Amino acid sequence: MALTKFKVLRLDKIIGVYLIVVFGISMYFLYTLYNVLNMIVTDSSEVLIFTVKSLSLIILAFVAFGVYLSTQSKKSVIFLVGVIFIIFSTILNYINLYYIYHWSFEMLDRMLYVSGLYFMFRYMMMFERKAKKVTVVKENYASDNMLVKQ
């Protein structure tokens, strides 16, 4: 839904370069984490799932940030906040799984995840409400008599 609002051609060149730099830095961090997890975790499928999940979150954050920079509306801010909450929730989940487990991290992880879902659903409701308002019914009347519909 948000990808339709992301207009690459409408972006300013400075914003486009900024988005590419941020995407490149995040991909470098993902590559570094991948190498560290390859040494720690023995199961290669778990590392692959970690990589795919993290890559999809990076792409989602890239799209959310691009939509925000191109439209700068209330809807785009709500979408960006929801994505950020889900990313922070995922980071806390990774800390719980691979570094140190603490019940407060787990609680904060779930609270951030639920808050992120709330903002995502709120964005979708705003998206649907806007789509319903745009619908216009046009009727054609061939004769001068407005009461006769053809």
CSV table of C-alpha atoms in Angstrom, one decimal:
chain,number,residue,atom,x,y,z
A,1,MET,CA,0.0,0.0,0.0
A,2,ALA,CA,2.8,2.4,0.9
A,3,LEU,CA,4.9,1.5,-2.2
A,4,THR,CA,2.3,3.3,-4.4
A,5,LYS,CA,3.0,6.5,-2.5
A,6,PHE,CA,6.8,6.2,-3.0
A,7,LYS,CA,7.6,8.2,-6.1
A,8,VAL,CA,11.3,7.9,-6.9
A,9,LEU,CA,11.1,10.5,-9.7
A,10,ARG,CA,9.6,13.1,-7.4
A,11,LEU,CA,12.4,12.9,-4.9
A,12,ASP,CA,15.0,15.7,-4.7
A,13,LYS,CA,18.5,14.6,-5.7
A,14,ILE,CA,19.9,15.3,-2.2
A,15,ILE,CA,17.1,13.2,-0.6
A,16,GLY,CA,17.8,10.4,-3.1
A,17,VAL,CA,21.5,10.4,-2.3
A,18,TYR,CA,20.7,10.5,1.4
A,19,LEU,CA,18.4,7.5,1.1
A,20,ILE,CA,21.0,5.6,-0.8
A,21,VAL,CA,23.7,6.3,1.8
A,22,VAL,CA,21.3,5.3,4.7
A,23,PHE,CA,20.4,2.1,2.8
A,24,GLY,CA,24.1,1.3,2.1
A,25,ILE,CA,25.0,1.8,5.8
A,26,SER,CA,22.2,-0.4,7.0
A,27,MET,CA,23.2,-3.1,4.4
A,28,TYR,CA,26.8,-2.9,5.8
A,29,PHE,CA,25.5,-3.4,9.3
A,30,LEU,CA,23.4,-6.4,8.2
A,31,TYR,CA,26.5,-7.9,6.4
A,32,THR,CA,28.5,-7.5,9.6
A,33,LEU,CA,25.8,-9.0,11.8
A,34,TYR,CA,25.5,-11.9,9.3
A,35,ASN,CA,29.2,-12.7,9.6
A,36,VAL,CA,29.1,-12.5,13.4
A,37,LEU,CA,26.0,-14.8,13.6
A,38,ASN,CA,27.6,-17.2,11.2
A,39,MET,CA,30.4,-17.7,13.8
A,40,ILE,CA,28.0,-17.9,16.8
A,41,VAL,CA,25.0,-19.9,15.4
A,42,THR,CA,25.7,-23.4,14.1
A,43,ASP,CA,22.4,-23.7,12.1
A,44,SER,CA,22.8,-22.0,8.8
A,45,SER,CA,19.0,-21.9,8.2
A,46,GLU,CA,18.5,-19.8,11.3
A,47,VAL,CA,21.1,-17.3,10.0
A,48,LEU,CA,19.4,-17.3,6.7
A,49,ILE,CA,16.0,-16.6,8.3
A,50,PHE,CA,17.6,-13.8,10.4
A,51,THR,CA,19.1,-12.3,7.2
A,52,VAL,CA,15.8,-12.4,5.2
A,53,LYS,CA,13.8,-10.9,8.1
A,54,SER,CA,16.4,-8.2,8.6
A,55,LEU,CA,16.6,-7.4,4.9
A,56,SER,CA,12.8,-7.1,4.6
A,57,LEU,CA,12.7,-4.8,7.6
A,58,ILE,CA,15.5,-2.6,6.0
A,59,ILE,CA,13.5,-2.4,2.8
A,60,LEU,CA,10.3,-1.6,4.7
A,61,ALA,CA,12.1,1.2,6.6
A,62,PHE,CA,13.6,2.5,3.3
A,63,VAL,CA,10.1,2.7,1.8
A,64,ALA,CA,8.6,4.3,4.9
A,65,PHE,CA,11.4,6.9,5.0
A,66,GLY,CA,11.1,7.5,1.3
A,67,VAL,CA,7.3,8.0,1.6
A,68,TYR,CA,7.8,10.4,4.5
A,69,LEU,CA,10.4,12.4,2.6
A,70,SER,CA,8.3,12.6,-0.6
A,71,THR,CA,4.9,13.4,1.0
A,72,GLN,CA,5.5,14.6,4.5
A,73,SER,CA,1.9,14.0,5.6
A,74,LYS,CA,0.3,12.8,8.8
A,75,LYS,CA,-0.3,9.4,7.2
A,76,SER,CA,3.4,9.0,6.3
A,77,VAL,CA,4.5,9.9,9.8
A,78,ILE,CA,2.1,7.3,11.3
A,79,PHE,CA,3.5,4.7,8.9
A,80,LEU,CA,7.1,5.6,9.7
A,81,VAL,CA,6.5,5.5,13.4
A,82,GLY,CA,4.9,2.0,13.1
A,83,VAL,CA,7.9,0.7,11.1
A,84,ILE,CA,10.3,2.1,13.6
A,85,PHE,CA,8.5,0.5,16.5
A,86,ILE,CA,8.5,-2.9,14.7
A,87,ILE,CA,12.2,-2.5,14.0
A,88,PHE,CA,13.1,-1.7,17.6
A,89,SER,CA,10.9,-4.6,18.7
A,90,THR,CA,12.9,-6.9,16.4
A,91,ILE,CA,16.2,-5.6,17.7
A,92,LEU,CA,15.2,-6.3,21.2
A,93,ASN,CA,14.1,-9.8,20.2
A,94,TYR,CA,17.6,-10.3,18.6
A,95,ILE,CA,19.2,-9.1,21.9
A,96,ASN,CA,17.0,-11.6,23.8
A,97,LEU,CA,17.9,-14.5,21.5
A,98,TYR,CA,21.6,-14.0,20.8
A,99,TYR,CA,23.0,-11.9,23.6
A,100,ILE,CA,21.3,-11.8,27.0
A,101,TYR,CA,17.9,-12.7,28.1
A,102,HIS,CA,15.9,-10.6,30.5
A,103,TRP,CA,12.2,-10.5,31.1
A,104,SER,CA,12.1,-6.6,30.8
A,105,PHE,CA,13.5,-6.8,27.3
A,106,GLU,CA,10.8,-9.4,26.4
A,107,MET,CA,8.1,-7.1,27.8
A,108,LEU,CA,9.4,-4.0,26.0
A,109,ASP,CA,9.7,-6.1,22.8
A,110,ARG,CA,6.1,-7.1,22.9
A,111,MET,CA,4.9,-3.6,23.8
A,112,LEU,CA,6.8,-2.1,20.9
A,113,TYR,CA,5.5,-4.7,18.6
A,114,VAL,CA,1.9,-4.1,19.6
A,115,SER,CA,2.4,-0.4,19.3
A,116,GLY,CA,3.9,-0.8,15.8
A,117,LEU,CA,1.0,-2.9,14.7
A,118,TYR,CA,-1.4,-0.3,16.1
A,119,PHE,CA,0.2,2.4,14.0
A,120,MET,CA,0.3,0.2,10.9
A,121,PHE,CA,-3.4,-0.6,11.2
A,122,ARG,CA,-4.1,3.1,11.8
A,123,TYR,CA,-2.2,3.9,8.6
A,124,MET,CA,-4.2,1.3,6.7
A,125,MET,CA,-7.5,2.7,8.0
A,126,MET,CA,-6.4,6.2,7.0
A,127,PHE,CA,-5.4,4.8,3.5
A,128,GLU,CA,-8.8,3.1,3.1
A,129,ARG,CA,-10.8,6.1,4.3
A,130,LYS,CA,-9.0,8.3,1.8
A,131,ALA,CA,-9.7,5.8,-1.0
A,132,LYS,CA,-13.4,5.7,-0.2
A,133,LYS,CA,-13.7,9.5,-0.3
A,134,VAL,CA,-12.2,9.7,-3.7
A,135,THR,CA,-14.9,7.5,-5.3
A,136,VAL,CA,-17.2,9.7,-7.4
A,137,VAL,CA,-20.3,8.4,-9.3
A,138,LYS,CA,-20.9,10.0,-12.7
A,139,GLU,CA,-24.1,9.6,-14.4
A,140,ASN,CA,-24.9,10.4,-18.0
A,141,TYR,CA,-28.2,12.1,-19.0
A,142,ALA,CA,-28.7,12.0,-22.7
A,143,SER,CA,-31.8,14.2,-22.8
A,144,ASP,CA,-32.6,17.6,-21.4
A,145,ASN,CA,-35.0,16.0,-19.0
A,146,MET,CA,-32.9,15.3,-15.8
A,147,LEU,CA,-35.5,12.8,-14.5
A,148,VAL,CA,-35.0,10.3,-17.3
A,149,LYS,CA,-31.9,8.3,-16.8
A,150,GLN,CA,-30.4,6.3,-19.7
